[in-house]
């Protein structure tokens, strides 16, 4: 499989506008899609607005049933989601029920359950997976050996919430205490989906403790279309000094091309091994320059919305265009020759202390800023 193939041919001409359902729309979707979903090619229908704001109250299975009935009657041509949770899981389930392009829901859940994802990674890439232990919600060990220092995160993580390096048992106890709402309430829809689509005995109410990793952190983004893996690009993650907080993302990666090719092969091998198909993915990795080792951090079975604009500037193709094409059953273009820039950066606006917000920008001010940034 040629994971580096970068097609430059245009999309196949379609004779009718494709109606695509966007599940659990996000602010990134609202920022990027208006200039990507061109009239005459795609008509995007938003569905499930605000679901992700309160997942603990979300009846995922009922939502899927209702969406399937509505979309079948409306004759939707495709289903997509950039939302991590629960969007990409329920979108896959809806697409599967309607026999539309999309990943298998079980493959999505395998990636999102960090423990089972690690087991699958270890089967095909044992050298890329750190030693780990599975912990109950009370911090006691279920599987493996807990060795300090360790890096702890929920088995169903969400934007690095509760993901921290832990030096000793006292710090672990603090993490365990803070994680209870997440492990008991936040994961309720996840657990319902696990029971429905898998036979996994371990639910989302657990923590994962892993040997801390080090090195240059990157994100390998790609897609799979009808079994063919295409690598879109590799982005460097730059942290604020002394923290695990993102400061900015730089594209393309400054890593040696040989290292990038190894990472691309690792990504393609893993996604193929779990049967992931007809969707986008991004995989966070470390390269340790002292040992030349590559380790997997986590596998996200969805696009990375924050990188969509970076890819458009450097590759000539916005990632949302790729997502729309796959949802419509069209082989995506991942790179064009007429890209406007050779490099791009996305900055994370972050504060490390509490502040009072006294004024927010108006819609017009945000619109003007967006135009200036294009």
Short mmCIF file of C-alpha atoms in Angstrom, two decimals:
data_model
loop_
_atom_site.label_atom_id
_atom_site.label_comp_id
_atom_site.label_asym_id
_atom_site.label_seq_id
_atom_site.Cartn_x
_atom_site.Cartn_y
_atom_site.Cartn_z
CA UNK A 1 0.00 0.00 0.00
CA UNK A 2 1.44 3.37 -1.01
CA UNK A 3 0.67 5.56 1.99
CA UNK A 4 2.40 8.56 0.45
CA UNK A 5 0.32 8.76 -2.69
CA UNK A 6 -0.98 12.30 -3.11
CA UNK A 7 -3.54 12.42 -5.95
CA UNK A 8 -3.92 15.68 -7.82
CA UNK A 9 -6.89 14.85 -10.07
CA UNK A 10 -10.12 16.77 -9.56
CA UNK A 11 -13.22 15.27 -7.96
CA UNK A 12 -15.41 13.22 -10.21
CA UNK A 13 -18.18 15.39 -11.63
CA UNK A 14 -21.50 14.73 -9.92
CA UNK A 15 -24.79 15.36 -11.67
CA UNK A 16 -26.78 16.24 -8.58
CA UNK A 17 -26.18 18.09 -5.35
CA UNK A 18 -25.24 15.71 -2.55
CA UNK A 19 -27.19 16.16 0.67
CA UNK A 20 -24.85 15.58 3.63
CA UNK A 21 -25.98 15.39 7.26
CA UNK A 22 -23.49 16.95 9.68
CA UNK A 23 -23.92 15.39 13.11
CA UNK A 24 -23.27 17.42 16.29
CA UNK A 25 -21.93 20.55 14.54
CA UNK A 26 -19.12 22.48 16.20
CA UNK A 27 -17.73 26.00 15.99
CA UNK A 28 -15.03 24.71 13.65
CA UNK A 29 -17.70 23.35 11.30
CA UNK A 30 -19.50 26.69 11.29
CA UNK A 31 -16.24 28.51 10.51
CA UNK A 32 -15.01 26.27 7.71
CA UNK A 33 -17.97 24.70 5.94
CA UNK A 34 -19.64 27.79 4.43
CA UNK A 35 -16.82 28.31 1.95
CA UNK A 36 -16.14 24.59 1.43
CA UNK A 37 -19.64 23.19 0.79
CA UNK A 38 -20.05 24.95 -2.53
CA UNK A 39 -23.59 25.41 -3.88
CA UNK A 40 -24.42 22.82 -6.51
CA UNK A 41 -22.03 20.22 -5.10
CA UNK A 42 -23.07 19.75 -1.46
CA UNK A 43 -25.96 20.78 0.70
CA UNK A 44 -25.06 20.38 4.36
CA UNK A 45 -27.80 19.78 6.89
CA UNK A 46 -26.91 20.38 10.55
CA UNK A 47 -28.34 17.84 12.97
CA UNK A 48 -27.91 17.44 16.73
CA UNK A 49 -26.88 20.99 17.61
CA UNK A 50 -25.74 21.37 21.26
CA UNK A 51 -25.74 17.62 21.92
CA UNK A 52 -22.05 17.69 22.83
CA UNK A 53 -22.60 20.37 25.47
CA UNK A 54 -24.34 17.94 27.85
CA UNK A 55 -23.41 14.35 26.90
CA UNK A 56 -24.40 13.01 30.33
CA UNK A 57 -28.07 13.64 29.44
CA UNK A 58 -27.81 12.30 25.89
CA UNK A 59 -29.76 9.19 24.85
CA UNK A 60 -27.44 8.07 22.06
CA UNK A 61 -29.44 5.06 20.87
CA UNK A 62 -32.70 7.01 20.65
CA UNK A 63 -30.86 9.78 18.80
CA UNK A 64 -29.57 7.26 16.25
CA UNK A 65 -33.05 5.78 15.72
CA UNK A 66 -34.63 9.20 15.21
CA UNK A 67 -31.90 10.36 12.83
CA UNK A 68 -32.12 7.19 10.74
CA UNK A 69 -35.89 7.57 10.33
CA UNK A 70 -35.58 11.25 9.42
CA UNK A 71 -32.65 10.85 7.03
CA UNK A 72 -34.19 7.84 5.30
CA UNK A 73 -37.29 9.87 4.52
CA UNK A 74 -35.21 12.87 3.44
CA UNK A 75 -33.00 10.65 1.23
CA UNK A 76 -29.73 11.91 2.70
CA UNK A 77 -26.69 11.02 0.55
CA UNK A 78 -24.07 11.01 3.29
CA UNK A 79 -23.33 11.46 6.99
CA UNK A 80 -20.28 13.07 8.61
CA UNK A 81 -19.05 14.51 11.91
CA UNK A 82 -15.95 16.28 13.13
CA UNK A 83 -17.14 16.24 16.75
CA UNK A 84 -15.17 13.83 18.95
CA UNK A 85 -17.88 12.79 21.40
CA UNK A 86 -20.51 11.72 20.80
CA UNK A 87 -20.65 13.03 17.22
CA UNK A 88 -18.29 10.73 15.34
CA UNK A 89 -19.65 7.60 17.08
CA UNK A 90 -23.32 8.25 16.40
CA UNK A 91 -22.54 9.50 12.87
CA UNK A 92 -20.88 6.16 12.09
CA UNK A 93 -23.85 4.29 13.50
CA UNK A 94 -26.32 6.34 11.47
CA UNK A 95 -24.32 5.87 8.25
CA UNK A 96 -24.11 2.13 8.88
CA UNK A 97 -27.88 1.83 9.39
CA UNK A 98 -28.51 3.76 6.15
CA UNK A 99 -25.87 1.82 4.17
CA UNK A 100 -23.97 5.04 3.51
CA UNK A 101 -20.17 5.49 3.50
CA UNK A 102 -18.64 5.66 6.95
CA UNK A 103 -16.47 3.78 9.44
CA UNK A 104 -17.79 0.78 11.32
CA UNK A 105 -19.11 1.99 14.72
CA UNK A 106 -17.08 -0.72 16.45
CA UNK A 107 -13.86 0.61 14.88
CA UNK A 108 -14.73 4.10 16.16
CA UNK A 109 -15.39 2.78 19.68
CA UNK A 110 -12.19 0.72 19.63
CA UNK A 111 -10.17 3.87 18.99
CA UNK A 112 -12.08 5.94 21.54
CA UNK A 113 -11.73 3.36 24.31
CA UNK A 114 -8.10 4.07 25.17
CA UNK A 115 -7.50 0.70 26.85
CA UNK A 116 -8.84 -1.46 24.02
CA UNK A 117 -7.13 0.82 21.53
CA UNK A 118 -3.83 0.14 23.31
CA UNK A 119 -4.44 -3.60 23.14
CA UNK A 120 -5.10 -3.38 19.40
CA UNK A 121 -2.01 -1.20 18.92
CA UNK A 122 0.11 -3.66 20.89
CA UNK A 123 -1.01 -6.51 18.64
CA UNK A 124 0.44 -4.91 15.50
CA UNK A 125 2.89 -2.28 16.82
CA UNK A 126 4.22 -3.53 20.17
CA UNK A 127 7.32 -1.33 19.96
CA UNK A 128 5.16 1.81 19.73
CA UNK A 129 3.06 1.22 22.86
CA UNK A 130 4.28 2.15 26.38
CA UNK A 131 3.81 -0.14 29.42
CA UNK A 132 0.43 0.50 31.04
CA UNK A 133 -1.97 -0.34 33.84
CA UNK A 134 -5.76 -0.22 33.89
CA UNK A 135 -7.29 1.37 36.99
CA UNK A 136 -10.77 1.31 38.42
CA UNK A 137 -12.54 4.58 39.14
CA UNK A 138 -11.25 4.39 42.74
CA UNK A 139 -7.64 4.16 41.54
CA UNK A 140 -7.10 0.49 42.31
CA UNK A 141 -5.31 -1.61 39.70
CA UNK A 142 -7.32 -3.99 37.50
CA UNK A 143 -4.65 -5.04 35.02
CA UNK A 144 -0.92 -4.41 34.87
CA UNK A 145 1.48 -2.80 37.33
CA UNK A 146 1.28 0.79 38.54
CA UNK A 147 4.74 2.38 38.55
CA UNK A 148 5.40 6.04 39.41
CA UNK A 149 5.87 8.44 37.78
CA UNK A 150 3.01 7.65 35.43
CA UNK A 151 0.73 9.46 33.01
CA UNK A 152 -2.95 9.07 33.86
CA UNK A 153 -5.98 9.69 31.64
CA UNK A 154 -9.56 8.39 31.42
CA UNK A 155 -10.09 5.47 29.05
CA UNK A 156 -12.64 7.75 27.36
CA UNK A 157 -10.71 10.99 27.19
CA UNK A 158 -11.95 14.33 25.95
CA UNK A 159 -9.61 17.16 24.86
CA UNK A 160 -6.94 16.06 27.38
CA UNK A 161 -9.29 16.69 30.33
CA UNK A 162 -7.93 14.86 33.43
CA UNK A 163 -4.81 13.77 31.51
CA UNK A 164 -1.85 14.45 33.80
CA UNK A 165 1.57 13.22 34.83
CA UNK A 166 1.37 11.75 38.35
CA UNK A 167 4.44 11.47 40.55
CA UNK A 168 3.11 9.50 43.53
CA UNK A 169 0.10 7.90 45.23
CA UNK A 170 -1.07 11.17 46.80
CA UNK A 171 -1.24 12.89 43.40
CA UNK A 172 -3.07 9.88 41.99
CA UNK A 173 -5.66 10.14 44.77
CA UNK A 174 -6.27 13.78 43.80
CA UNK A 175 -6.79 12.81 40.15
CA UNK A 176 -9.15 10.02 41.18
CA UNK A 177 -11.21 12.43 43.27
CA UNK A 178 -11.49 15.02 40.47
CA UNK A 179 -12.34 12.41 37.86
CA UNK A 180 -15.48 11.00 39.49
CA UNK A 181 -18.03 13.16 37.57
CA UNK A 182 -16.29 12.27 34.32
CA UNK A 183 -16.10 8.54 35.06
CA UNK A 184 -19.67 8.29 36.32
CA UNK A 185 -21.72 10.81 34.34
CA UNK A 186 -19.82 12.00 31.28
CA UNK A 187 -19.28 8.46 29.94
CA UNK A 188 -22.93 7.31 30.20
CA UNK A 189 -23.64 7.60 26.44
CA UNK A 190 -20.26 6.02 25.69
CA UNK A 191 -21.10 3.03 27.89
CA UNK A 192 -24.52 2.64 26.24
CA UNK A 193 -22.89 2.63 22.81
CA UNK A 194 -20.24 0.15 23.97
CA UNK A 195 -22.93 -2.26 25.19
CA UNK A 196 -24.87 -1.94 21.94
CA UNK A 197 -22.05 -2.21 19.40
CA UNK A 198 -19.36 -4.26 21.16
CA UNK A 199 -18.90 -7.05 23.67
CA UNK A 200 -16.22 -5.17 25.65
CA UNK A 201 -16.53 -6.02 29.36
CA UNK A 202 -14.58 -2.92 30.49
CA UNK A 203 -16.64 0.27 30.27
CA UNK A 204 -15.65 3.94 30.22
CA UNK A 205 -15.52 4.31 34.01
CA UNK A 206 -11.81 3.49 34.22
CA UNK A 207 -8.45 5.22 34.10
CA UNK A 208 -5.33 4.33 32.15
CA UNK A 209 -1.87 4.78 33.69
CA UNK A 210 1.05 4.67 31.25
CA UNK A 211 4.80 5.14 31.30
CA UNK A 212 5.42 8.83 30.51
CA UNK A 213 6.60 9.47 26.96
CA UNK A 214 8.93 12.14 25.68
CA UNK A 215 10.19 13.70 22.48
CA UNK A 216 8.76 15.73 19.62
CA UNK A 217 4.97 15.49 19.52
CA UNK A 218 3.15 15.44 16.19
CA UNK A 219 -0.24 14.63 14.72
CA UNK A 220 -0.43 12.37 11.68
CA UNK A 221 -3.68 13.05 9.85
CA UNK A 222 -5.07 10.84 7.11
CA UNK A 223 -8.13 9.20 5.68
CA UNK A 224 -9.25 5.85 4.35
CA UNK A 225 -11.45 5.51 1.28
CA UNK A 226 -12.61 2.07 0.20
CA UNK A 227 -9.65 0.47 1.94
CA UNK A 228 -7.03 2.87 0.57
CA UNK A 229 -5.09 4.84 3.21
CA UNK A 230 -4.09 8.37 2.23
CA UNK A 231 -1.83 10.47 4.46
CA UNK A 232 -2.90 14.11 4.48
CA UNK A 233 -0.07 15.61 6.51
CA UNK A 234 1.97 15.67 9.73
CA UNK A 235 1.71 18.65 12.07
CA UNK A 236 4.11 19.60 14.88
CA UNK A 237 2.63 20.29 18.32
CA UNK A 238 4.54 22.99 20.20
CA UNK A 239 3.93 23.19 23.95
CA UNK A 240 4.26 26.03 26.41
CA UNK A 241 7.61 25.40 28.17
CA UNK A 242 7.32 23.11 31.15
CA UNK A 243 3.69 22.17 30.41
CA UNK A 244 1.62 19.77 28.32
CA UNK A 245 -0.49 22.70 27.09
CA UNK A 246 -0.46 23.42 23.36
CA UNK A 247 0.97 26.80 22.36
CA UNK A 248 0.69 26.35 18.58
CA UNK A 249 0.58 23.85 15.73
CA UNK A 250 3.03 24.13 12.84
CA UNK A 251 2.50 22.57 9.41
CA UNK A 252 4.26 20.90 7.73
CA UNK A 253 6.30 19.09 10.37
CA UNK A 254 9.99 19.96 10.73
CA UNK A 255 10.87 16.33 11.48
CA UNK A 256 13.20 14.50 9.14
CA UNK A 257 11.30 13.11 6.15
CA UNK A 258 12.51 9.61 6.97
CA UNK A 259 10.89 9.83 10.41
CA UNK A 260 7.70 11.18 8.85
CA UNK A 261 7.57 8.25 6.44
CA UNK A 262 7.94 5.82 9.35
CA UNK A 263 5.09 7.57 11.14
CA UNK A 264 2.93 7.41 8.02
CA UNK A 265 3.54 3.69 7.68
CA UNK A 266 2.68 3.14 11.35
CA UNK A 267 -0.57 5.08 10.95
CA UNK A 268 -1.58 3.20 7.81
CA UNK A 269 -0.73 -0.17 9.31
CA UNK A 270 -2.78 0.39 12.44
CA UNK A 271 -5.87 1.85 10.76
CA UNK A 272 -5.89 -1.01 8.25
CA UNK A 273 -5.48 -3.59 11.03
CA UNK A 274 -8.69 -2.51 12.79
CA UNK A 275 -10.75 -2.33 9.60
CA UNK A 276 -11.25 1.43 9.73
CA UNK A 277 -12.66 2.60 6.40
CA UNK A 278 -14.38 5.56 4.71
CA UNK A 279 -13.42 8.20 7.22
CA UNK A 280 -10.73 10.55 8.48
CA UNK A 281 -8.39 9.94 11.40
CA UNK A 282 -5.61 11.66 13.30
CA UNK A 283 -2.97 9.92 15.38
CA UNK A 284 -0.81 11.70 17.94
CA UNK A 285 2.75 10.39 18.18
CA UNK A 286 6.06 11.08 19.88
CA UNK A 287 9.47 10.80 18.28
CA UNK A 288 12.22 10.43 20.89
CA UNK A 289 15.45 11.77 19.33
CA UNK A 290 17.60 10.08 21.98
CA UNK A 291 16.44 6.59 20.98
CA UNK A 292 14.88 7.29 17.55
CA UNK A 293 11.76 5.50 18.88
CA UNK A 294 8.26 6.40 17.74
CA UNK A 295 5.43 5.94 20.22
CA UNK A 296 1.69 6.27 19.75
CA UNK A 297 -0.06 8.66 22.11
CA UNK A 298 -3.64 8.12 20.98
CA UNK A 299 -5.74 7.41 17.91
CA UNK A 300 -8.66 9.71 17.09
CA UNK A 301 -11.11 8.27 14.52
CA UNK A 302 -12.11 11.66 13.12
CA UNK A 303 -10.70 14.67 11.36
CA UNK A 304 -8.82 17.37 13.26
CA UNK A 305 -10.96 20.47 12.62
CA UNK A 306 -8.37 22.92 13.93
CA UNK A 307 -5.95 21.80 11.19
CA UNK A 308 -8.43 22.17 8.31
CA UNK A 309 -7.31 25.68 7.47
CA UNK A 310 -3.62 24.74 7.77
CA UNK A 311 -4.11 21.95 5.25
CA UNK A 312 -5.96 24.25 2.87
CA UNK A 313 -3.18 26.83 2.97
CA UNK A 314 -0.32 24.36 2.42
CA UNK A 315 -1.93 21.38 0.64
CA UNK A 316 -4.48 23.34 -1.37
CA UNK A 317 -7.29 21.18 0.05
CA UNK A 318 -9.30 21.91 3.19
CA UNK A 319 -9.86 18.78 5.30
CA UNK A 320 -13.61 19.44 5.31
CA UNK A 321 -13.56 19.01 1.54
CA UNK A 322 -12.06 15.56 2.09
CA UNK A 323 -14.72 14.71 4.70
CA UNK A 324 -17.54 15.80 2.40
CA UNK A 325 -16.18 13.79 -0.51
CA UNK A 326 -15.85 10.60 1.55
CA UNK A 327 -19.35 11.03 2.99
CA UNK A 328 -20.67 11.39 -0.57
CA UNK A 329 -18.84 8.24 -1.69
CA UNK A 330 -16.34 10.15 -3.86
CA UNK A 331 -12.60 9.44 -3.78
CA UNK A 332 -11.06 12.49 -2.07
CA UNK A 333 -8.29 14.74 -3.30
CA UNK A 334 -5.79 15.37 -0.49
CA UNK A 335 -3.33 17.70 -2.24
CA UNK A 336 -3.33 20.15 -5.13
CA UNK A 337 -0.43 21.92 -6.80
CA UNK A 338 -1.82 25.43 -6.45
CA UNK A 339 -1.57 25.81 -2.65
CA UNK A 340 -1.11 29.41 -1.55
CA UNK A 341 1.57 28.85 1.12
CA UNK A 342 4.48 26.57 1.99
CA UNK A 343 3.86 26.68 5.77
CA UNK A 344 1.13 27.67 8.22
CA UNK A 345 0.70 27.99 11.98
CA UNK A 346 -2.36 27.73 14.23
CA UNK A 347 -1.96 29.49 17.60
CA UNK A 348 -3.82 28.46 20.74
CA UNK A 349 -5.01 31.47 22.74
CA UNK A 350 -4.50 30.37 26.31
CA UNK A 351 -4.38 31.85 29.81
CA UNK A 352 -2.88 30.12 32.83
CA UNK A 353 -4.87 32.06 35.42
CA UNK A 354 -8.53 32.89 35.92
CA UNK A 355 -9.85 36.08 34.34
CA UNK A 356 -13.19 37.90 34.25
CA UNK A 357 -14.57 38.35 30.74
CA UNK A 358 -15.91 41.91 30.51
CA UNK A 359 -16.56 42.07 26.78
CA UNK A 360 -16.78 39.58 23.91
CA UNK A 361 -16.46 40.40 20.20
CA UNK A 362 -19.61 40.89 18.18
CA UNK A 363 -20.62 38.65 15.30
CA UNK A 364 -19.58 41.37 12.85
CA UNK A 365 -16.18 41.74 14.50
CA UNK A 366 -15.60 38.00 14.34
CA UNK A 367 -16.68 37.95 10.70
CA UNK A 368 -14.27 40.80 9.85
CA UNK A 369 -11.42 39.03 11.64
CA UNK A 370 -12.15 35.77 9.77
CA UNK A 371 -11.97 37.59 6.45
CA UNK A 372 -8.65 39.21 7.37
CA UNK A 373 -7.19 35.85 8.38
CA UNK A 374 -8.10 34.10 5.13
#
